[in-house]
Amino acid sequence: MPIHVQALTRRGFLAGGAAAVAGLAVGRGAIGAEGDANRFALLSDTHIPSRPETEARGVNMTRNLQRVVGQLIALERKPAGVIVNGDCAYLKGLPEDYANFASCVGPMAGAGLDLHVTMGNHDDRGPLYDALVMQEPDRAVVESKHVSVIESEHANLFLLDTLTEVDVVTGELGREQLGWLAGELDRRGEKPAVLFAHHNPQFTPPEEGARWSGIRDTEAFFELIAARPQVKAYVYGHTHRWSIGKRDGLYLVNLPPVAYLFEEGLPNGWVDAQLGPGGMVLELRAMDPGHPQDGQGVALEWA
Ligand SMILES: [Zn+2]
């Protein structure tokens, strides 16, 4: 399940419902005063190892995340939340990976930025939760079995969990979670919904003998979505490939990795998301400011 760490000054935002949204507008401390309740920073695939010096595919993952966190806390208009959409840890979700992860994201709390984390195939729920709790034992940490919906002014964000087994590539939502999601969406039919989970949709089964690398129950997931037109976008990571597509009216947003790429020339980095009454504008912040796609903006529009 997703994990949420609330910044000290912004407690109350995740309590859900109109009261929490109103609290954002009127009840914020000095640090969050310049924040934007409709802006979210979208990160994925940070792959933080136990040791800060570890590199993979020519990338120091710890340094990449530290750089992104530096950019986030320097933003003049603070995002309402930072979402790391899975594969926070390098490969096996080790406690030491999360200790390093927690120290990388530590400065966000002081800057009033809330952190939301979903589980990737290289994550492990227990150690991640422990590390984030232990980092700041007196800080409010909510395990989100009951708090997986971020309600904001223009859209509800649903954070889902596709981790099946640690370090096994296959993703799955499962019947129980799909049932929960259907119920939560049905209770919020009036407002656009954006769904988040780590794995990519996979519409065709793998070759015989091969593993599913995307979501094994994509068919059931997309049937559920098709029946609920308030769902406007599905945001995922996993493939380490920045792209935006559309299928039957639903936007498919594949976030870039903060960490390494599987294909040369693609951008890594994070995505600045601005929600509005008619959609969401995304802007790519590439790790390499000289990358031709850095600053690329895409407007997702919905009625
Ligand atoms: Zn990954």
JSON list of C-alpha atoms in Angstrom, two decimals, residues 11-100:
[
{"chain": "A", "resi": 11, "resn": "ARG", "atom": "CA", "xyz": [-0.63, 18.08, 8.88]},
{"chain": "A", "resi": 12, "resn": "GLY", "atom": "CA", "xyz": [-4.26, 17.63, 8.05]},
{"chain": "A", "resi": 13, "resn": "PHE", "atom": "CA", "xyz": [-3.95, 17.61, 4.29]},
{"chain": "A", "resi": 14, "resn": "LEU", "atom": "CA", "xyz": [-4.17, 13.84, 4.10]},
{"chain": "A", "resi": 15, "resn": "ALA", "atom": "CA", "xyz": [-7.02, 13.46, 6.50]},
{"chain": "A", "resi": 16, "resn": "GLY", "atom": "CA", "xyz": [-9.22, 13.48, 3.42]},
{"chain": "A", "resi": 17, "resn": "GLY", "atom": "CA", "xyz": [-12.45, 15.20, 2.62]},
{"chain": "A", "resi": 18, "resn": "ALA", "atom": "CA", "xyz": [-13.49, 18.80, 2.30]},
{"chain": "A", "resi": 19, "resn": "ALA", "atom": "CA", "xyz": [-12.23, 19.70, 5.75]},
{"chain": "A", "resi": 20, "resn": "ALA", "atom": "CA", "xyz": [-8.69, 18.78, 4.81]},
{"chain": "A", "resi": 21, "resn": "VAL", "atom": "CA", "xyz": [-8.81, 20.79, 1.61]},
{"chain": "A", "resi": 22, "resn": "ALA", "atom": "CA", "xyz": [-10.23, 23.76, 3.48]},
{"chain": "A", "resi": 23, "resn": "GLY", "atom": "CA", "xyz": [-7.50, 23.31, 6.07]},
{"chain": "A", "resi": 24, "resn": "LEU", "atom": "CA", "xyz": [-4.93, 23.68, 3.33]},
{"chain": "A", "resi": 25, "resn": "ALA", "atom": "CA", "xyz": [-6.37, 27.00, 2.33]},
{"chain": "A", "resi": 26, "resn": "VAL", "atom": "CA", "xyz": [-6.73, 28.55, 5.75]},
{"chain": "A", "resi": 27, "resn": "GLY", "atom": "CA", "xyz": [-4.71, 26.59, 8.23]},
{"chain": "A", "resi": 28, "resn": "ARG", "atom": "CA", "xyz": [-1.18, 26.47, 6.91]},
{"chain": "A", "resi": 29, "resn": "GLY", "atom": "CA", "xyz": [1.89, 27.58, 8.77]},
{"chain": "A", "resi": 30, "resn": "ALA", "atom": "CA", "xyz": [4.36, 30.12, 7.50]},
{"chain": "A", "resi": 31, "resn": "ILE", "atom": "CA", "xyz": [6.46, 27.60, 5.58]},
{"chain": "A", "resi": 32, "resn": "GLY", "atom": "CA", "xyz": [3.61, 26.42, 3.43]},
{"chain": "A", "resi": 33, "resn": "ALA", "atom": "CA", "xyz": [2.14, 29.86, 2.86]},
{"chain": "A", "resi": 34, "resn": "GLU", "atom": "CA", "xyz": [3.44, 30.09, -0.70]},
{"chain": "A", "resi": 35, "resn": "GLY", "atom": "CA", "xyz": [2.26, 26.60, -1.61]},
{"chain": "A", "resi": 36, "resn": "ASP", "atom": "CA", "xyz": [-0.01, 25.61, -4.48]},
{"chain": "A", "resi": 37, "resn": "ALA", "atom": "CA", "xyz": [-2.65, 23.05, -3.51]},
{"chain": "A", "resi": 38, "resn": "ASN", "atom": "CA", "xyz": [-3.03, 22.03, -7.16]},
{"chain": "A", "resi": 39, "resn": "ARG", "atom": "CA", "xyz": [0.60, 21.37, -7.95]},
{"chain": "A", "resi": 40, "resn": "PHE", "atom": "CA", "xyz": [2.18, 17.94, -7.53]},
{"chain": "A", "resi": 41, "resn": "ALA", "atom": "CA", "xyz": [5.72, 16.77, -8.21]},
{"chain": "A", "resi": 42, "resn": "LEU", "atom": "CA", "xyz": [5.71, 13.33, -9.84]},
{"chain": "A", "resi": 43, "resn": "LEU", "atom": "CA", "xyz": [8.75, 11.12, -9.41]},
{"chain": "A", "resi": 44, "resn": "SER", "atom": "CA", "xyz": [9.29, 7.45, -10.12]},
{"chain": "A", "resi": 45, "resn": "ASP", "atom": "CA", "xyz": [11.98, 4.77, -10.02]},
{"chain": "A", "resi": 46, "resn": "THR", "atom": "CA", "xyz": [14.53, 6.39, -7.74]},
{"chain": "A", "resi": 47, "resn": "HIS", "atom": "CA", "xyz": [16.24, 3.00, -7.11]},
{"chain": "A", "resi": 48, "resn": "ILE", "atom": "CA", "xyz": [18.11, 4.15, -4.02]},
{"chain": "A", "resi": 49, "resn": "PRO", "atom": "CA", "xyz": [20.83, 1.69, -2.92]},
{"chain": "A", "resi": 50, "resn": "SER", "atom": "CA", "xyz": [22.16, 1.06, 0.57]},
{"chain": "A", "resi": 51, "resn": "ARG", "atom": "CA", "xyz": [25.41, 2.87, -0.09]},
{"chain": "A", "resi": 52, "resn": "PRO", "atom": "CA", "xyz": [25.38, 6.40, -1.52]},
{"chain": "A", "resi": 53, "resn": "GLU", "atom": "CA", "xyz": [28.37, 5.70, -3.76]},
{"chain": "A", "resi": 54, "resn": "THR", "atom": "CA", "xyz": [26.72, 2.81, -5.61]},
{"chain": "A", "resi": 55, "resn": "GLU", "atom": "CA", "xyz": [26.18, 3.43, -9.32]},
{"chain": "A", "resi": 56, "resn": "ALA", "atom": "CA", "xyz": [24.24, 1.54, -11.97]},
{"chain": "A", "resi": 57, "resn": "ARG", "atom": "CA", "xyz": [24.33, 2.07, -15.73]},
{"chain": "A", "resi": 58, "resn": "GLY", "atom": "CA", "xyz": [26.60, 5.05, -15.23]},
{"chain": "A", "resi": 59, "resn": "VAL", "atom": "CA", "xyz": [24.25, 6.82, -12.81]},
{"chain": "A", "resi": 60, "resn": "ASN", "atom": "CA", "xyz": [24.67, 7.61, -9.13]},
{"chain": "A", "resi": 61, "resn": "MET", "atom": "CA", "xyz": [21.07, 7.15, -8.02]},
{"chain": "A", "resi": 62, "resn": "THR", "atom": "CA", "xyz": [21.54, 8.76, -4.60]},
{"chain": "A", "resi": 63, "resn": "ARG", "atom": "CA", "xyz": [22.97, 11.89, -6.18]},
{"chain": "A", "resi": 64, "resn": "ASN", "atom": "CA", "xyz": [20.12, 12.05, -8.70]},
{"chain": "A", "resi": 65, "resn": "LEU", "atom": "CA", "xyz": [17.47, 11.96, -5.97]},
{"chain": "A", "resi": 66, "resn": "GLN", "atom": "CA", "xyz": [19.37, 14.46, -3.85]},
{"chain": "A", "resi": 67, "resn": "ARG", "atom": "CA", "xyz": [19.48, 16.81, -6.83]},
{"chain": "A", "resi": 68, "resn": "VAL", "atom": "CA", "xyz": [15.75, 16.45, -7.46]},
{"chain": "A", "resi": 69, "resn": "VAL", "atom": "CA", "xyz": [14.95, 17.02, -3.78]},
{"chain": "A", "resi": 70, "resn": "GLY", "atom": "CA", "xyz": [17.12, 20.14, -3.95]},
{"chain": "A", "resi": 71, "resn": "GLN", "atom": "CA", "xyz": [15.10, 21.37, -6.92]},
{"chain": "A", "resi": 72, "resn": "LEU", "atom": "CA", "xyz": [11.80, 20.63, -5.16]},
{"chain": "A", "resi": 73, "resn": "ILE", "atom": "CA", "xyz": [12.60, 22.46, -1.97]},
{"chain": "A", "resi": 74, "resn": "ALA", "atom": "CA", "xyz": [13.86, 25.43, -4.00]},
{"chain": "A", "resi": 75, "resn": "LEU", "atom": "CA", "xyz": [10.54, 25.83, -5.84]},
{"chain": "A", "resi": 76, "resn": "GLU", "atom": "CA", "xyz": [8.95, 29.15, -5.10]},
{"chain": "A", "resi": 77, "resn": "ARG", "atom": "CA", "xyz": [5.42, 27.82, -5.41]},
{"chain": "A", "resi": 78, "resn": "LYS", "atom": "CA", "xyz": [5.56, 24.68, -3.30]},
{"chain": "A", "resi": 79, "resn": "PRO", "atom": "CA", "xyz": [3.72, 21.61, -4.56]},
{"chain": "A", "resi": 80, "resn": "ALA", "atom": "CA", "xyz": [0.97, 20.24, -2.36]},
{"chain": "A", "resi": 81, "resn": "GLY", "atom": "CA", "xyz": [2.68, 16.88, -2.49]},
{"chain": "A", "resi": 82, "resn": "VAL", "atom": "CA", "xyz": [5.52, 14.85, -3.93]},
{"chain": "A", "resi": 83, "resn": "ILE", "atom": "CA", "xyz": [4.59, 11.41, -5.23]},
{"chain": "A", "resi": 84, "resn": "VAL", "atom": "CA", "xyz": [7.28, 8.77, -5.73]},
{"chain": "A", "resi": 85, "resn": "ASN", "atom": "CA", "xyz": [5.55, 6.19, -7.88]},
{"chain": "A", "resi": 86, "resn": "GLY", "atom": "CA", "xyz": [7.41, 3.04, -6.91]},
{"chain": "A", "resi": 87, "resn": "ASP", "atom": "CA", "xyz": [10.86, 1.45, -7.02]},
{"chain": "A", "resi": 88, "resn": "CYS", "atom": "CA", "xyz": [12.12, 3.73, -4.29]},
{"chain": "A", "resi": 89, "resn": "ALA", "atom": "CA", "xyz": [14.74, 1.10, -3.45]},
{"chain": "A", "resi": 90, "resn": "TYR", "atom": "CA", "xyz": [17.49, -0.22, -5.69]},
{"chain": "A", "resi": 91, "resn": "LEU", "atom": "CA", "xyz": [16.57, -3.92, -6.15]},
{"chain": "A", "resi": 92, "resn": "LYS", "atom": "CA", "xyz": [15.42, -5.79, -3.07]},
{"chain": "A", "resi": 93, "resn": "GLY", "atom": "CA", "xyz": [13.87, -3.19, -0.78]},
{"chain": "A", "resi": 94, "resn": "LEU", "atom": "CA", "xyz": [16.56, -3.51, 1.91]},
{"chain": "A", "resi": 95, "resn": "PRO", "atom": "CA", "xyz": [16.28, -1.60, 5.19]},
{"chain": "A", "resi": 96, "resn": "GLU", "atom": "CA", "xyz": [19.60, 0.10, 4.36]},
{"chain": "A", "resi": 97, "resn": "ASP", "atom": "CA", "xyz": [18.23, 1.23, 0.99]},
{"chain": "A", "resi": 98, "resn": "TYR", "atom": "CA", "xyz": [15.36, 2.95, 2.75]},
{"chain": "A", "resi": 99, "resn": "ALA", "atom": "CA", "xyz": [17.63, 4.48, 5.37]},
{"chain": "A", "resi": 100, "resn": "ASN", "atom": "CA", "xyz": [19.47, 6.14, 2.48]}
]
